[in-house]
């Protein structure tokens, strides 16, 4: 995603597909146009949760490592290589690689890219903002996480956006208590984001995760009473709000993946995979 003279991102050049050793188990969707329908619901047994904990930890460690390499002069393709090599080195499979044809092992969303940016030869510059979304498949389970950082020294406006987006994520997670409806999560996020005049993207949501990368469960990040699924003990899903400095409206690139703000203002996102316990939500995507 190089930039035009006006600073707007445009598609860059992709490197060849990265190899995964044959000894590593692939998710069932690799090589297919789409994943098989999810079966089994969104609640998991204790033994299944142990496996989700492992995949979530691998994803969290990968995110921590990749973000540690973010600096001016580094390409998003290089960040993809770092994340790929880490997950594969742990015996895992990068969940995004081959998911509905996605060609890389993580998503790198820079500046106005809301989500699903494809790593390429774009070189990060001082003051950029980059979100890394990375997921790991291990022992039959997926763990999914992302985080946003400012490259070098950014403006106070951008620094505040990142900090407040993380806070909005945590407020959404804390609202996810057993017996409530999932819409409480979006209500907590949107009410906080509105204090600062941020846009809250609605069309890209949190989701059930575990034995499937996306189970079909929708977790809204805005006040949406129509999403009334009850939060139950043993459920596993993601919370991953996307906040913008301007409009919540968006455009899609021709690659059918890269989503950018319509007004090309900066946007940030954080994501955790969480487990619902008797004591409330537990974040699984911790290093």
mmCIF file of C-alpha atoms in Angstrom:
data_model
loop_
_atom_site.group_PDB
_atom_site.id
_atom_site.type_symbol
_atom_site.label_atom_id
_atom_site.label_comp_id
_atom_site.label_asym_id
_atom_site.label_seq_id
_atom_site.Cartn_x
_atom_site.Cartn_y
_atom_site.Cartn_z
ATOM 1 C CA UNK A 1 0.000 0.000 0.000
ATOM 2 C CA UNK A 2 2.286 2.800 -1.176
ATOM 3 C CA UNK A 3 0.987 6.375 -0.958
ATOM 4 C CA UNK A 4 -0.066 8.904 -3.553
ATOM 5 C CA UNK A 5 1.297 12.453 -3.492
ATOM 6 C CA UNK A 6 -1.657 13.425 -1.306
ATOM 7 C CA UNK A 7 -0.808 10.697 1.223
ATOM 8 C CA UNK A 8 -3.666 8.341 0.334
ATOM 9 C CA UNK A 9 -2.739 4.660 0.243
ATOM 10 C CA UNK A 10 -2.829 2.625 -2.964
ATOM 11 C CA UNK A 11 -2.215 -1.109 -3.511
ATOM 12 C CA UNK A 12 1.399 -2.251 -3.481
ATOM 13 C CA UNK A 13 3.288 -5.282 -4.757
ATOM 14 C CA UNK A 14 2.758 -8.658 -3.094
ATOM 15 C CA UNK A 15 5.511 -11.156 -2.408
ATOM 16 C CA UNK A 16 5.042 -14.868 -3.217
ATOM 17 C CA UNK A 17 2.957 -17.053 -0.912
ATOM 18 C CA UNK A 18 4.840 -18.139 2.193
ATOM 19 C CA UNK A 19 5.382 -21.844 2.725
ATOM 20 C CA UNK A 20 4.048 -23.843 5.660
ATOM 21 C CA UNK A 21 5.682 -27.201 6.464
ATOM 22 C CA UNK A 22 3.562 -30.198 5.456
ATOM 23 C CA UNK A 23 3.807 -31.479 9.020
ATOM 24 C CA UNK A 24 1.602 -28.595 10.243
ATOM 25 C CA UNK A 25 -2.145 -29.267 10.156
ATOM 26 C CA UNK A 26 -4.123 -26.863 7.971
ATOM 27 C CA UNK A 27 -7.632 -25.576 8.713
ATOM 28 C CA UNK A 28 -10.230 -27.309 6.539
ATOM 29 C CA UNK A 29 -10.820 -24.200 4.410
ATOM 30 C CA UNK A 30 -7.285 -23.976 3.016
ATOM 31 C CA UNK A 31 -7.476 -24.663 -0.714
ATOM 32 C CA UNK A 32 -11.249 -24.147 -0.787
ATOM 33 C CA UNK A 33 -13.261 -21.125 -1.846
ATOM 34 C CA UNK A 34 -14.979 -20.875 1.538
ATOM 35 C CA UNK A 35 -14.983 -22.599 4.931
ATOM 36 C CA UNK A 36 -17.447 -25.348 5.766
ATOM 37 C CA UNK A 37 -20.473 -24.304 7.865
ATOM 38 C CA UNK A 38 -19.730 -24.148 11.568
ATOM 39 C CA UNK A 39 -21.186 -26.871 13.779
ATOM 40 C CA UNK A 40 -21.258 -27.170 17.535
ATOM 41 C CA UNK A 41 -22.295 -23.713 18.686
ATOM 42 C CA UNK A 42 -20.185 -21.181 20.588
ATOM 43 C CA UNK A 43 -19.853 -22.895 23.974
ATOM 44 C CA UNK A 44 -16.873 -25.144 24.575
ATOM 45 C CA UNK A 45 -15.934 -27.911 27.000
ATOM 46 C CA UNK A 46 -13.046 -27.575 29.438
ATOM 47 C CA UNK A 47 -10.775 -29.676 27.222
ATOM 48 C CA UNK A 48 -11.659 -27.614 24.154
ATOM 49 C CA UNK A 49 -11.026 -24.388 26.061
ATOM 50 C CA UNK A 50 -7.537 -25.605 26.950
ATOM 51 C CA UNK A 51 -6.829 -25.951 23.236
ATOM 52 C CA UNK A 52 -8.261 -22.497 22.466
ATOM 53 C CA UNK A 53 -6.054 -21.082 25.219
ATOM 54 C CA UNK A 54 -3.013 -22.470 23.442
ATOM 55 C CA UNK A 55 -3.897 -21.111 20.011
ATOM 56 C CA UNK A 56 -4.828 -17.759 21.562
ATOM 57 C CA UNK A 57 -1.507 -17.570 23.367
ATOM 58 C CA UNK A 58 0.393 -18.276 20.161
ATOM 59 C CA UNK A 59 -1.547 -15.512 18.395
ATOM 60 C CA UNK A 60 -0.907 -13.077 21.257
ATOM 61 C CA UNK A 61 2.809 -13.850 21.304
ATOM 62 C CA UNK A 62 2.952 -13.416 17.534
ATOM 63 C CA UNK A 63 1.222 -10.034 17.784
ATOM 64 C CA UNK A 64 3.608 -8.901 20.511
ATOM 65 C CA UNK A 65 6.593 -9.898 18.398
ATOM 66 C CA UNK A 66 5.332 -8.266 15.189
ATOM 67 C CA UNK A 67 4.427 -4.985 16.900
ATOM 68 C CA UNK A 68 7.907 -4.956 18.423
ATOM 69 C CA UNK A 69 9.361 -4.684 14.911
ATOM 70 C CA UNK A 70 7.152 -1.769 13.828
ATOM 71 C CA UNK A 71 9.304 1.258 13.032
ATOM 72 C CA UNK A 72 9.875 3.690 10.163
ATOM 73 C CA UNK A 73 11.443 1.954 7.161
ATOM 74 C CA UNK A 74 9.928 -1.479 7.756
ATOM 75 C CA UNK A 75 7.559 -2.871 5.121
ATOM 76 C CA UNK A 76 4.257 -4.507 5.975
ATOM 77 C CA UNK A 77 5.463 -7.551 4.018
ATOM 78 C CA UNK A 78 8.393 -7.879 6.416
ATOM 79 C CA UNK A 79 5.973 -7.765 9.346
ATOM 80 C CA UNK A 80 4.003 -10.549 7.668
ATOM 81 C CA UNK A 81 7.162 -12.645 7.392
ATOM 82 C CA UNK A 82 7.930 -12.160 11.081
ATOM 83 C CA UNK A 83 4.420 -13.170 12.137
ATOM 84 C CA UNK A 84 4.340 -16.124 9.752
ATOM 85 C CA UNK A 85 7.682 -17.483 10.890
ATOM 86 C CA UNK A 86 6.736 -17.193 14.561
ATOM 87 C CA UNK A 87 3.419 -19.040 14.258
ATOM 88 C CA UNK A 88 4.897 -21.767 12.068
ATOM 89 C CA UNK A 89 7.818 -22.064 14.497
ATOM 90 C CA UNK A 90 5.299 -22.841 17.244
ATOM 91 C CA UNK A 91 3.774 -25.604 15.149
ATOM 92 C CA UNK A 92 0.723 -23.499 14.304
ATOM 93 C CA UNK A 93 -0.882 -22.358 11.059
ATOM 94 C CA UNK A 94 -1.568 -18.653 10.340
ATOM 95 C CA UNK A 95 -5.381 -18.676 10.176
ATOM 96 C CA UNK A 96 -5.694 -15.927 7.550
ATOM 97 C CA UNK A 97 -3.408 -17.660 5.032
ATOM 98 C CA UNK A 98 -5.779 -19.119 2.458
ATOM 99 C CA UNK A 99 -8.956 -18.105 4.282
ATOM 100 C CA UNK A 100 -11.372 -17.307 1.441
ATOM 101 C CA UNK A 101 -8.266 -16.800 -0.677
ATOM 102 C CA UNK A 102 -6.526 -14.255 1.567
ATOM 103 C CA UNK A 103 -2.865 -14.374 0.450
ATOM 104 C CA UNK A 104 -0.975 -13.474 3.640
ATOM 105 C CA UNK A 105 -0.426 -14.623 7.208
ATOM 106 C CA UNK A 106 -1.713 -11.462 8.890
ATOM 107 C CA UNK A 107 -3.639 -8.301 8.074
ATOM 108 C CA UNK A 108 -1.714 -5.009 8.134
ATOM 109 C CA UNK A 109 -4.040 -1.996 8.078
ATOM 110 C CA UNK A 110 -2.268 1.343 7.752
ATOM 111 C CA UNK A 111 -3.710 4.805 8.432
ATOM 112 C CA UNK A 112 -7.128 4.993 6.728
ATOM 113 C CA UNK A 113 -7.399 1.213 6.261
ATOM 114 C CA UNK A 114 -10.116 0.033 8.649
ATOM 115 C CA UNK A 115 -9.390 -3.687 8.353
ATOM 116 C CA UNK A 116 -8.130 -6.552 6.167
ATOM 117 C CA UNK A 117 -5.170 -4.693 4.678
ATOM 118 C CA UNK A 118 -2.930 -7.080 2.713
ATOM 119 C CA UNK A 119 0.806 -6.911 3.558
ATOM 120 C CA UNK A 120 2.854 -5.721 0.594
ATOM 121 C CA UNK A 121 5.890 -3.571 -0.198
ATOM 122 C CA UNK A 122 4.468 -0.518 1.609
ATOM 123 C CA UNK A 123 7.168 0.995 3.818
ATOM 124 C CA UNK A 124 5.984 2.463 7.107
ATOM 125 C CA UNK A 125 6.785 6.109 7.767
ATOM 126 C CA UNK A 126 7.094 8.187 10.921
ATOM 127 C CA UNK A 127 3.623 9.224 12.076
ATOM 128 C CA UNK A 128 1.788 6.356 10.380
ATOM 129 C CA UNK A 129 -0.655 4.221 12.305
ATOM 130 C CA UNK A 130 -0.689 0.447 11.736
ATOM 131 C CA UNK A 131 -2.999 -2.295 12.955
ATOM 132 C CA UNK A 132 -1.783 -5.887 12.928
ATOM 133 C CA UNK A 133 -4.482 -8.567 12.983
ATOM 134 C CA UNK A 134 -3.041 -12.043 13.481
ATOM 135 C CA UNK A 135 -4.589 -15.420 14.218
ATOM 136 C CA UNK A 136 -3.229 -18.877 14.935
ATOM 137 C CA UNK A 137 -4.678 -22.334 14.291
ATOM 138 C CA UNK A 138 -3.269 -25.016 16.593
ATOM 139 C CA UNK A 139 -4.593 -28.414 17.649
ATOM 140 C CA UNK A 140 -7.870 -27.813 15.844
ATOM 141 C CA UNK A 141 -8.636 -24.408 17.370
ATOM 142 C CA UNK A 142 -8.222 -20.769 16.370
ATOM 143 C CA UNK A 143 -7.124 -17.786 18.484
ATOM 144 C CA UNK A 144 -7.606 -14.280 17.076
ATOM 145 C CA UNK A 145 -6.188 -10.917 18.158
ATOM 146 C CA UNK A 146 -5.035 -7.543 16.897
ATOM 147 C CA UNK A 147 -3.517 -4.288 18.063
ATOM 148 C CA UNK A 148 -2.712 -0.820 16.772
ATOM 149 C CA UNK A 149 0.453 1.236 17.275
ATOM 150 C CA UNK A 150 1.767 4.578 16.065
ATOM 151 C CA UNK A 151 4.893 4.345 13.919
ATOM 152 C CA UNK A 152 7.638 6.497 15.426
ATOM 153 C CA UNK A 153 6.203 9.752 16.725
ATOM 154 C CA UNK A 154 2.609 10.520 15.764
ATOM 155 C CA UNK A 155 0.287 13.441 16.355
ATOM 156 C CA UNK A 156 -1.539 13.733 19.666
ATOM 157 C CA UNK A 157 -4.819 13.210 17.830
ATOM 158 C CA UNK A 158 -3.655 9.842 16.509
ATOM 159 C CA UNK A 159 -2.067 8.813 19.820
ATOM 160 C CA UNK A 160 -5.362 9.577 21.574
ATOM 161 C CA UNK A 161 -7.329 7.580 18.984
ATOM 162 C CA UNK A 162 -5.187 4.514 19.618
ATOM 163 C CA UNK A 163 -5.390 4.817 23.404
ATOM 164 C CA UNK A 164 -9.152 5.374 23.385
ATOM 165 C CA UNK A 165 -9.815 2.550 20.950
ATOM 166 C CA UNK A 166 -8.042 0.168 23.306
ATOM 167 C CA UNK A 167 -10.084 1.547 26.202
ATOM 168 C CA UNK A 168 -13.304 1.096 24.190
ATOM 169 C CA UNK A 169 -12.322 -2.515 23.552
ATOM 170 C CA UNK A 170 -11.779 -3.153 27.244
ATOM 171 C CA UNK A 171 -15.106 -1.524 28.144
ATOM 172 C CA UNK A 172 -16.862 -3.763 25.645
ATOM 173 C CA UNK A 173 -15.164 -6.828 27.078
ATOM 174 C CA UNK A 174 -16.032 -5.910 30.676
ATOM 175 C CA UNK A 175 -19.699 -5.587 29.694
ATOM 176 C CA UNK A 176 -19.796 -9.200 28.452
ATOM 177 C CA UNK A 177 -21.360 -10.830 31.505
ATOM 178 C CA UNK A 178 -23.320 -14.098 31.565
ATOM 179 C CA UNK A 179 -27.052 -13.590 31.061
ATOM 180 C CA UNK A 180 -26.743 -10.320 29.174
ATOM 181 C CA UNK A 181 -27.382 -9.961 25.443
ATOM 182 C CA UNK A 182 -24.391 -9.433 23.158
ATOM 183 C CA UNK A 183 -25.698 -5.959 22.219
ATOM 184 C CA UNK A 184 -24.540 -4.680 25.623
ATOM 185 C CA UNK A 185 -20.995 -4.932 24.299
ATOM 186 C CA UNK A 186 -21.670 -2.559 21.412
ATOM 187 C CA UNK A 187 -23.587 -0.184 23.646
ATOM 188 C CA UNK A 188 -20.599 0.114 25.992
ATOM 189 C CA UNK A 189 -18.220 0.705 23.097
ATOM 190 C CA UNK A 190 -20.310 3.244 21.208
ATOM 191 C CA UNK A 191 -21.274 5.281 24.268
ATOM 192 C CA UNK A 192 -17.590 5.726 25.094
ATOM 193 C CA UNK A 193 -16.515 6.476 21.499
ATOM 194 C CA UNK A 194 -19.225 9.136 21.117
ATOM 195 C CA UNK A 195 -17.619 11.192 23.879
ATOM 196 C CA UNK A 196 -14.816 12.007 21.478
ATOM 197 C CA UNK A 197 -16.825 12.264 18.260
ATOM 198 C CA UNK A 198 -15.321 9.088 16.796
ATOM 199 C CA UNK A 199 -16.992 7.075 14.086
ATOM 200 C CA UNK A 200 -17.826 3.481 15.055
ATOM 201 C CA UNK A 201 -17.710 1.098 12.110
ATOM 202 C CA UNK A 202 -20.815 -1.110 12.130
ATOM 203 C CA UNK A 203 -20.494 -3.578 9.281
ATOM 204 C CA UNK A 204 -17.387 -5.400 10.553
ATOM 205 C CA UNK A 205 -18.048 -7.097 13.865
ATOM 206 C CA UNK A 206 -16.699 -9.404 16.500
ATOM 207 C CA UNK A 207 -17.423 -13.087 15.981
ATOM 208 C CA UNK A 208 -17.503 -16.506 17.521
ATOM 209 C CA UNK A 209 -14.126 -18.235 17.255
ATOM 210 C CA UNK A 210 -12.698 -21.604 18.248
ATOM 211 C CA UNK A 211 -13.177 -24.729 16.179
ATOM 212 C CA UNK A 212 -14.070 -22.371 13.300
ATOM 213 C CA UNK A 213 -12.286 -19.131 12.456
ATOM 214 C CA UNK A 214 -15.699 -17.417 12.270
ATOM 215 C CA UNK A 215 -18.643 -19.342 13.678
ATOM 216 C CA UNK A 216 -21.471 -17.060 12.558
ATOM 217 C CA UNK A 217 -22.059 -15.442 15.952
ATOM 218 C CA UNK A 218 -22.084 -11.638 15.562
ATOM 219 C CA UNK A 219 -20.770 -9.320 18.272
ATOM 220 C CA UNK A 220 -21.788 -5.718 17.437
ATOM 221 C CA UNK A 221 -19.603 -2.751 18.351
ATOM 222 C CA UNK A 222 -22.477 -0.247 18.311
ATOM 223 C CA UNK A 223 -25.885 -0.021 19.959
ATOM 224 C CA UNK A 224 -27.743 -2.750 18.050
ATOM 225 C CA UNK A 225 -30.681 -4.287 19.973
ATOM 226 C CA UNK A 226 -31.432 -6.635 17.075
ATOM 227 C CA UNK A 227 -28.393 -8.712 18.072
ATOM 228 C CA UNK A 228 -29.930 -10.371 21.108
ATOM 229 C CA UNK A 229 -27.977 -13.610 21.559
ATOM 230 C CA UNK A 230 -27.621 -14.365 25.261
ATOM 231 C CA UNK A 231 -24.089 -14.482 26.644
ATOM 232 C CA UNK A 232 -23.573 -17.888 28.268
ATOM 233 C CA UNK A 233 -20.904 -19.600 30.337
ATOM 234 C CA UNK A 234 -18.310 -21.328 28.170
ATOM 235 C CA UNK A 235 -18.844 -19.088 25.149
ATOM 236 C CA UNK A 236 -15.782 -17.901 23.216
ATOM 237 C CA UNK A 237 -15.842 -14.915 20.875
ATOM 238 C CA UNK A 238 -13.926 -11.801 19.852
ATOM 239 C CA UNK A 239 -14.471 -8.154 20.674
ATOM 240 C CA UNK A 240 -12.742 -5.914 18.100
ATOM 241 C CA UNK A 241 -14.119 -2.382 17.617
ATOM 242 C CA UNK A 242 -12.908 -0.124 14.810
ATOM 243 C CA UNK A 243 -13.016 3.596 15.615
ATOM 244 C CA UNK A 244 -12.330 6.429 13.171
ATOM 245 C CA UNK A 245 -11.418 10.099 13.367
ATOM 246 C CA UNK A 246 -14.243 10.873 10.951
ATOM 247 C CA UNK A 247 -17.044 9.017 9.247
ATOM 248 C CA UNK A 248 -17.925 5.378 9.882
ATOM 249 C CA UNK A 249 -18.627 5.004 6.153
ATOM 250 C CA UNK A 250 -16.144 3.006 4.102
ATOM 251 C CA UNK A 251 -14.894 2.007 0.654
ATOM 252 C CA UNK A 252 -13.624 -1.396 -0.538
ATOM 253 C CA UNK A 253 -10.611 -1.807 -2.803
ATOM 254 C CA UNK A 254 -10.758 -3.961 -5.917
ATOM 255 C CA UNK A 255 -8.955 -6.742 -4.042
ATOM 256 C CA UNK A 256 -12.269 -7.342 -2.167
ATOM 257 C CA UNK A 257 -10.394 -7.250 1.145
ATOM 258 C CA UNK A 258 -8.957 -3.818 1.931
ATOM 259 C CA UNK A 259 -11.517 -1.555 3.627
ATOM 260 C CA UNK A 260 -10.747 2.167 3.981
ATOM 261 C CA UNK A 261 -12.577 5.080 5.565
ATOM 262 C CA UNK A 262 -14.550 6.974 2.964
ATOM 263 C CA UNK A 263 -13.080 10.295 4.112
ATOM 264 C CA UNK A 264 -9.574 8.732 4.349
ATOM 265 C CA UNK A 265 -9.160 9.743 7.976
ATOM 266 C CA UNK A 266 -7.217 7.505 10.348
ATOM 267 C CA UNK A 267 -8.788 4.536 12.091
ATOM 268 C CA UNK A 268 -7.695 2.179 14.887
ATOM 269 C CA UNK A 269 -8.701 -1.250 16.166
ATOM 270 C CA UNK A 270 -7.961 -3.690 18.982
ATOM 271 C CA UNK A 271 -9.147 -7.279 19.342
ATOM 272 C CA UNK A 272 -9.154 -10.040 21.925
ATOM 273 C CA UNK A 273 -10.537 -13.544 22.027
ATOM 274 C CA UNK A 274 -12.480 -13.890 25.282
ATOM 275 C CA UNK A 275 -14.008 -16.713 27.313
ATOM 276 C CA UNK A 276 -17.158 -16.216 29.398
ATOM 277 C CA UNK A 277 -16.682 -17.578 32.921
ATOM 278 C CA UNK A 278 -18.667 -17.415 36.169
ATOM 279 C CA UNK A 279 -16.419 -14.512 37.168
ATOM 280 C CA UNK A 280 -17.085 -12.685 33.903
ATOM 281 C CA UNK A 281 -15.056 -12.376 30.691
ATOM 282 C CA UNK A 282 -11.503 -13.725 30.573
ATOM 283 C CA UNK A 283 -9.116 -12.522 27.899
ATOM 284 C CA UNK A 284 -7.432 -15.531 26.271
ATOM 285 C CA UNK A 285 -5.184 -13.648 23.848
ATOM 286 C CA UNK A 286 -2.456 -12.768 26.324
ATOM 287 C CA UNK A 287 1.234 -13.582 25.734
#
